Structure formats: C-alpha cells, structure tokens
Tab-separated table of C-alpha atoms and ligand atoms in Angstrom:
chain	number	residue	atom	x	y	z
A	11	MET	CA	-10.270	227.285	-96.750
A	12	LEU	CA	-11.324	224.749	-98.098
A	13	GLN	CA	-14.579	224.019	-98.601
A	14	PHE	CA	-16.200	220.546	-98.105
A	15	ILE	CA	-19.659	219.584	-98.864
A	16	SER	CA	-21.683	215.857	-99.038
A	17	LEU	CA	-24.406	216.189	-101.309
A	18	SER	CA	-25.377	212.322	-100.186
A	19	SER	CA	-23.892	209.940	-97.863
A	20	GLY	CA	-24.490	205.744	-97.486
A	21	SER	CA	-26.148	203.115	-99.413
A	22	SER	CA	-28.571	205.121	-101.193
A	23	GLY	CA	-25.785	207.162	-102.221
A	24	ASN	CA	-22.653	209.266	-101.448
A	25	CYS	CA	-20.951	212.227	-103.326
A	26	TYR	CA	-19.130	215.203	-102.195
A	27	ILE	CA	-17.661	218.286	-102.906
A	28	PHE	CA	-14.673	219.238	-102.088
A	29	THR	CA	-14.099	223.860	-103.129
A	30	GLU	CA	-10.385	226.018	-102.186
A	31	ASP	CA	-9.369	228.651	-104.887
A	32	HIS	CA	-12.050	228.547	-107.428
A	33	HIS	CA	-10.804	224.926	-107.767
A	34	SER	CA	-12.861	221.787	-107.532
A	35	LEU	CA	-12.684	217.986	-106.567
A	36	MET	CA	-15.697	215.619	-106.478
A	37	ILE	CA	-15.580	211.764	-104.893
A	38	ASP	CA	-18.113	209.944	-106.329
A	39	HIS	CA	-21.367	210.633	-107.809
A	40	GLY	CA	-23.821	207.743	-106.660
A	41	ILE	CA	-27.197	210.216	-106.919
A	42	GLY	CA	-29.426	211.235	-109.561
A	43	MET	CA	-28.929	213.898	-111.322
A	44	ARG	CA	-32.042	216.224	-110.443
A	45	LYS	CA	-31.344	215.205	-107.149
A	46	PHE	CA	-27.737	216.802	-107.767
A	47	LYS	CA	-28.125	219.855	-109.599
A	48	LYS	CA	-30.971	221.092	-107.294
A	49	ILE	CA	-28.387	220.837	-104.750
A	50	VAL	CA	-25.994	222.256	-106.395
A	51	SER	CA	-28.224	225.067	-107.028
A	52	GLU	CA	-29.414	225.500	-104.128
A	53	TYR	CA	-26.085	226.034	-101.950
A	54	LYS	CA	-24.569	227.786	-105.217
A	55	ILE	CA	-21.695	225.607	-105.884
A	56	ASN	CA	-19.938	226.197	-109.713
A	57	THR	CA	-20.197	223.069	-111.127
A	58	ASP	CA	-17.654	224.433	-114.033
A	59	GLU	CA	-15.332	224.616	-111.740
A	60	ILE	CA	-15.419	220.300	-110.906
A	61	GLU	CA	-12.047	219.848	-112.499
A	62	ALA	CA	-11.452	215.993	-111.982
A	63	LEU	CA	-13.504	212.633	-110.608
A	64	LEU	CA	-12.410	210.268	-108.600
A	65	LEU	CA	-14.215	207.688	-107.698
A	66	THR	CA	-13.441	205.026	-104.640
A	67	HIS	CA	-15.190	201.556	-106.693
A	68	GLU	CA	-17.960	200.698	-108.979
A	69	HIS	CA	-21.653	200.325	-106.551
A	70	PHE	CA	-24.454	201.411	-107.879
A	71	ASP	CA	-24.536	204.411	-104.693
A	72	HIS	CA	-21.201	205.830	-105.304
A	73	SER	CA	-20.849	205.209	-109.543
A	74	ARG	CA	-24.517	205.368	-110.608
A	75	SER	CA	-24.409	209.803	-111.777
A	76	VAL	CA	-20.981	209.421	-112.828
A	77	GLY	CA	-21.336	208.177	-116.432
A	78	GLU	CA	-23.744	210.730	-116.980
A	79	PHE	CA	-22.167	213.307	-116.123
A	80	SER	CA	-18.132	212.751	-117.211
A	81	LEU	CA	-20.628	212.819	-119.936
A	82	LEU	CA	-22.160	215.773	-120.039
A	83	SER	CA	-18.543	217.964	-118.337
A	84	GLY	CA	-15.654	216.511	-120.677
A	85	ILE	CA	-14.081	215.496	-117.166
A	86	PRO	CA	-11.276	212.896	-116.180
A	87	VAL	CA	-12.754	210.142	-113.676
A	88	TYR	CA	-9.889	208.970	-111.532
A	89	ALA	CA	-10.656	205.031	-110.959
A	90	HIS	CA	-8.593	201.586	-109.784
A	91	GLY	CA	-8.391	200.257	-113.773
A	92	SER	CA	-10.784	197.803	-111.946
A	93	VAL	CA	-13.160	199.788	-111.418
A	94	HIS	CA	-13.190	202.007	-114.342
A	95	ASP	CA	-13.929	197.814	-115.935
A	96	ALA	CA	-16.873	197.262	-114.197
A	97	ILE	CA	-18.542	199.921	-114.709
A	98	GLN	CA	-17.729	199.548	-118.232
A	99	GLN	CA	-19.482	195.657	-118.483
A	100	ASN	CA	-21.904	197.323	-115.783
A	101	PRO	CA	-25.255	196.665	-117.683
A	102	ARG	CA	-27.039	198.636	-114.718
A	103	LEU	CA	-25.526	202.329	-116.133
A	104	TYR	CA	-25.605	202.098	-119.490
A	105	LYS	CA	-24.275	205.799	-119.774
A	106	LYS	CA	-20.909	205.780	-119.917
A	107	ILE	CA	-17.277	207.474	-119.543
A	108	PRO	CA	-15.604	208.417	-122.343
A	109	LEU	CA	-12.465	206.786	-123.117
A	110	PRO	CA	-10.713	209.815	-123.494
A	111	GLN	CA	-11.441	210.670	-119.539
A	112	ARG	CA	-10.318	207.218	-118.201
A	113	ARG	CA	-7.129	207.569	-115.839
A	114	ASP	CA	-6.303	204.566	-114.399
A	115	VAL	CA	-5.096	205.229	-109.603
A	116	THR	CA	-2.416	203.785	-108.800
A	117	CYS	CA	-1.821	203.385	-105.447
A	118	GLY	CA	0.792	205.705	-103.646
A	119	GLU	CA	0.804	207.311	-105.619
A	120	ASN	CA	1.039	210.807	-106.162
A	121	PHE	CA	-0.798	212.996	-108.997
A	122	ILE	CA	-2.712	216.782	-108.819
A	123	VAL	CA	-5.295	218.242	-110.285
A	124	GLY	CA	-5.648	222.222	-109.921
A	125	CYS	CA	-4.550	223.470	-105.771
A	126	PHE	CA	-4.836	219.361	-104.564
A	127	GLN	CA	-2.420	217.814	-104.230
A	128	ILE	CA	-2.950	213.800	-103.982
A	129	THR	CA	-2.961	210.006	-103.334
A	130	ALA	CA	-4.854	207.518	-102.978
A	131	PHE	CA	-4.441	204.255	-100.958
A	132	ASN	CA	-6.198	201.090	-101.179
A	133	VAL	CA	-9.384	200.197	-98.576
A	134	PRO	CA	-10.375	196.456	-97.778
A	135	HIS	CA	-14.371	196.009	-99.067
A	136	ASP	CA	-16.931	193.495	-100.688
A	137	SER	CA	-15.915	195.462	-104.225
A	138	VAL	CA	-13.849	194.530	-107.251
A	139	PHE	CA	-11.579	197.377	-105.507
A	140	ASN	CA	-11.782	199.636	-103.333
A	141	LEU	CA	-9.746	203.580	-102.978
A	142	GLY	CA	-8.963	205.123	-99.538
A	143	TYR	CA	-8.397	208.978	-101.152
A	144	PHE	CA	-5.572	211.985	-98.960
A	145	ILE	CA	-5.640	215.436	-100.522
A	146	THR	CA	-3.690	217.712	-99.287
A	147	THR	CA	-4.760	221.716	-100.346
A	148	PRO	CA	-2.726	224.718	-100.028
A	149	SER	CA	-4.398	225.166	-97.172
A	150	THR	CA	-5.152	221.812	-95.708
A	151	ASN	CA	-5.841	218.028	-95.974
A	152	ILE	CA	-8.359	215.832	-95.821
A	153	CYS	CA	-8.172	211.954	-95.640
A	154	LEU	CA	-11.776	209.955	-97.004
A	155	ILE	CA	-12.367	206.973	-96.023
A	156	THR	CA	-15.376	205.432	-96.634
A	157	ASP	CA	-17.393	201.309	-97.270
A	158	ILE	CA	-14.681	199.598	-94.951
A	159	VAL	CA	-14.040	196.553	-93.895
A	160	SER	CA	-11.703	196.446	-91.545
A	161	PHE	CA	-8.760	199.209	-90.770
A	162	GLN	CA	-5.900	197.230	-91.599
A	163	PRO	CA	-2.065	198.832	-90.922
A	164	GLN	CA	-0.936	199.762	-93.568
A	165	MET	CA	-3.555	202.495	-93.791
A	166	LEU	CA	-2.618	203.855	-90.611
A	167	SER	CA	0.466	206.570	-91.882
A	168	TYR	CA	-2.600	207.851	-94.184
A	169	ILE	CA	-5.034	208.870	-91.378
A	170	HIS	CA	-2.484	209.516	-89.166
A	171	GLN	CA	-1.609	213.735	-88.622
A	172	ARG	CA	-4.556	214.564	-90.545
A	173	ARG	CA	-6.152	217.600	-90.592
A	174	ASN	CA	-9.597	216.704	-91.660
A	175	MET	CA	-11.086	212.864	-91.975
A	176	VAL	CA	-13.872	211.615	-93.595
A	177	ILE	CA	-14.198	208.062	-92.509
A	178	GLN	CA	-17.492	205.861	-92.654
A	179	SER	CA	-18.420	205.063	-88.977
A	180	ASN	CA	-21.872	202.274	-90.839
A	181	TYR	CA	-23.098	200.244	-87.230
A	182	ASP	CA	-23.884	199.715	-84.954
A	183	PRO	CA	-24.170	196.635	-83.149
A	184	GLU	CA	-25.844	196.511	-80.725
A	185	MET	CA	-28.750	198.236	-82.675
A	186	LEU	CA	-28.357	195.432	-85.119
A	187	GLN	CA	-27.667	192.132	-83.004
A	188	HIS	CA	-31.548	193.713	-82.054
A	189	GLY	CA	-33.539	195.415	-85.685
A	190	LYS	CA	-34.744	192.957	-88.099
A	191	TYR	CA	-32.398	192.373	-90.128
A	192	PRO	CA	-31.956	188.628	-91.379
A	193	ALA	CA	-29.427	186.267	-89.436
A	194	MET	CA	-27.090	185.878	-93.251
A	195	LEU	CA	-27.379	189.659	-94.165
A	196	LYS	CA	-26.318	190.579	-89.773
A	197	LYS	CA	-23.428	188.415	-89.577
A	198	ARG	CA	-22.631	190.041	-93.145
A	199	ILE	CA	-21.876	193.108	-91.652
A	200	ALA	CA	-20.673	192.201	-88.782
A	201	SER	CA	-18.271	189.982	-90.443
A	202	GLU	CA	-15.340	190.435	-92.908
A	203	ASN	CA	-17.485	191.453	-95.490
A	204	GLY	CA	-19.148	194.116	-93.873
A	205	HIS	CA	-18.681	197.396	-92.694
A	206	THR	CA	-16.910	199.578	-89.377
A	207	SER	CA	-18.751	199.875	-86.999
A	208	ASN	CA	-19.354	202.630	-84.763
A	209	GLN	CA	-17.027	201.534	-81.789
A	210	GLN	CA	-14.155	199.923	-84.184
A	211	THR	CA	-14.404	203.790	-86.252
A	212	ALA	CA	-13.382	204.843	-82.723
A	213	THR	CA	-10.704	202.524	-81.356
A	214	ILE	CA	-8.893	203.505	-84.391
A	215	LEU	CA	-8.857	206.814	-84.332
A	216	SER	CA	-8.598	207.734	-80.650
A	217	GLN	CA	-4.804	205.657	-81.641
A	218	ASN	CA	-4.326	208.069	-83.784
A	219	VAL	CA	-5.203	211.454	-82.684
A	220	THR	CA	-2.954	214.274	-83.174
A	221	HIS	CA	-3.021	217.384	-82.028
A	222	ASN	CA	-3.062	218.055	-85.523
A	223	LEU	CA	-6.861	216.736	-85.681
A	224	GLN	CA	-9.629	219.296	-86.101
A	225	HIS	CA	-12.630	217.996	-87.270
A	226	ILE	CA	-13.844	214.521	-87.998
A	227	PHE	CA	-16.990	214.086	-91.239
A	228	LEU	CA	-18.868	210.009	-90.074
A	229	CYS	CA	-19.930	208.881	-93.773
A	230	HIS	CA	-21.932	205.766	-94.665
A	231	LEU	CA	-23.813	206.082	-91.725
A	232	SER	CA	-26.388	202.648	-91.592
A	233	ALA	CA	-30.376	203.192	-91.464
A	234	ASN	CA	-31.131	201.315	-89.681
A	235	ASN	CA	-28.059	199.934	-87.784
A	236	ASN	CA	-27.329	203.188	-86.440
A	237	THR	CA	-28.431	206.714	-86.097
A	238	PRO	CA	-25.974	209.838	-85.936
A	239	HIS	CA	-26.098	210.630	-82.072
A	240	LEU	CA	-25.197	207.174	-82.101
A	241	ALA	CA	-22.456	207.461	-84.066
A	242	GLN	CA	-21.286	211.099	-82.747
A	243	HIS	CA	-21.492	210.120	-79.015
A	244	THR	CA	-19.378	206.811	-79.655
A	245	ILE	CA	-16.899	208.748	-81.698
A	246	GLU	CA	-17.163	211.919	-78.947
A	247	GLU	CA	-16.651	209.594	-75.669
A	248	LYS	CA	-14.001	206.909	-77.339
A	249	LEU	CA	-11.709	211.102	-78.122
A	250	ARG	CA	-12.514	212.488	-75.111
A	251	GLU	CA	-10.897	209.807	-73.387
A	252	THR	CA	-8.085	210.399	-75.190
A	253	GLY	CA	-7.923	214.303	-74.690
A	254	CYS	CA	-9.796	215.544	-77.558
A	255	ASN	CA	-12.365	217.759	-77.671
A	256	ILE	CA	-13.148	218.499	-81.638
A	257	PRO	CA	-16.314	219.140	-83.604
A	258	VAL	CA	-17.594	215.373	-85.035
A	259	THR	CA	-20.256	215.644	-87.213
A	260	PRO	CA	-22.363	212.725	-88.730
A	261	LEU	CA	-22.851	213.238	-92.334
A	262	ALA	CA	-26.414	213.011	-93.664
A	263	ARG	CA	-27.269	210.100	-95.794
A	264	THR	CA	-30.619	211.528	-98.371
A	265	SER	CA	-28.646	215.409	-97.762
A	266	PRO	CA	-26.752	217.837	-97.625
A	267	THR	CA	-25.007	218.588	-93.693
A	268	GLY	CA	-23.917	222.431	-94.733
A	269	ILE	CA	-20.564	223.641	-96.902
A	270	PHE	CA	-18.555	223.692	-94.429
A	271	GLN	CA	-14.873	225.388	-94.719
A	272	LEU	CA	-11.811	223.568	-93.539
A	273	GLY	CA	-8.255	225.442	-92.645
A	274	ASP	CA	-6.904	227.567	-90.717
B	110	ZN	ZN1	-21.915	202.172	-100.319
B	111	ZN	ZN1	-19.579	199.805	-101.589
C-alpha cells in the first residue's frame, strides 16, 4: 500500500509525503519547519525514511523550507535546473540547498528513488518552470499536477490510465466573479497566467477517466474563490456523467487531511 499525506495545500503552503514499504518521498516543502515537525510527530511519520525531496517550482508556497530541510536531512533535492537556480538566487530563501544535494530533472526521463519510479513533465505556470510528477510504486501509481494554467495535450498521457491523481482545482468562476478581488487580479486568475477552475479540472478528468482510476485528490484550492464542497461537488458531478463514482477528496489548505492508503 502507498500511504499519502498532504500536510498543507494552497497558496499559504504545499507539502506532500508518499510512503511505501519504509521508503518515503516528499513533494514540495512550502510550510514552516515548526509546523512540519508538529504534523510529522502527530502522524508518526518517520522523517528518516524520506529519501528525496521533489520540487514542482520555486514559488515560496512550495519552497519555503526546502533549504532548511535539505541542510538538516542531507537528502537529494530534485527540481528543474532553472528552478534550482531561482531558489539559489532568491534572497528570501536564505538557507540554500547544498550543491552536492542538487539534482537537475529532465522532463520525460525516468529516475528511481527507493521503491519509487518517477517521471517529471512540464506543467505550464507563471514560474521559471513547473513540474508535474508521475510516480509508480510496487503497489500503485499516482500523478501530481499543481499550479497549472491550462491543460496541454502533451500532459494527457500522464493523466490517462492513472490510478490516483493529485490535481489542482483552484477556483469556482462564479465565486471569483462575485468575490472581492480587484478586477485585474480576477482577470489574471481567469486568464492564461492563472490557475485552473473546478470546471476545467472536471472536464479534463472526465475526458480521461478509465476504470483504473481509484481516487482523486483536489489540491491548491483558493481560500476566497472556492470551497472544498463546491470543488468536490463539481468534479464528482462531471465524473458521474461518465459513470465514474470514485472518491474525490479536497485537500485542506492549512492542515493535513489524514493519511490515505492507496493501492491494492
Ligand atoms: Zn502554489
Ligand atoms: Zn506557483
């Protein structure tokens, strides 16, 4: 079984841990170390088993504690080369990833960490680069896509046939329209430089759903322009039209949503 926990998911911090057979992998470390330590002790997660940290992109909500954690743990940090450079140059991230721990990821290339077989692919976003990850373990597979502007055809092979998905479902267009954001920001969110809506995520999932799909986790929900219930309902309803009734779980923005057991 693959164990999955989201420690936080959204614009105030993102951090995910995957564990199978005493091997663990972390994606992003965008939360404070104090909060991180509190959650891992609460959920009895053995951080010594974390063998690598994978980064999606350089934004602060994904990279806040990457330097500190890499210094403490000594583990390799995988990211696109330009993301490593951006973190290195960001004065706000004053604790740096030690050079010997830096691993540059190439899109489409396979690499192995513990029992995880990983492929990274490009996910369009307003960062220097952004990676999605497709991870295969002995028991299952999972694909993570966050901070995405729009779904591109070349990404579909990573979505199609997956058993588990962690996928962004950022905003509800109605809530955004009637919300209190300034017009410029509304436009940015709803435009090509922003994030994907519940409806866009629902459509892409429903078009690529197969009988292999077992669980969908919705990540990076907006605090002001979405609700967990609305995101879940929109995606479930669209999936039901295709006869798919699998669990859809919105991940909480600032706290864990429990440990999920995935796989056969
Ligand atoms: Zn983000
Ligand atoms: Zn971002």
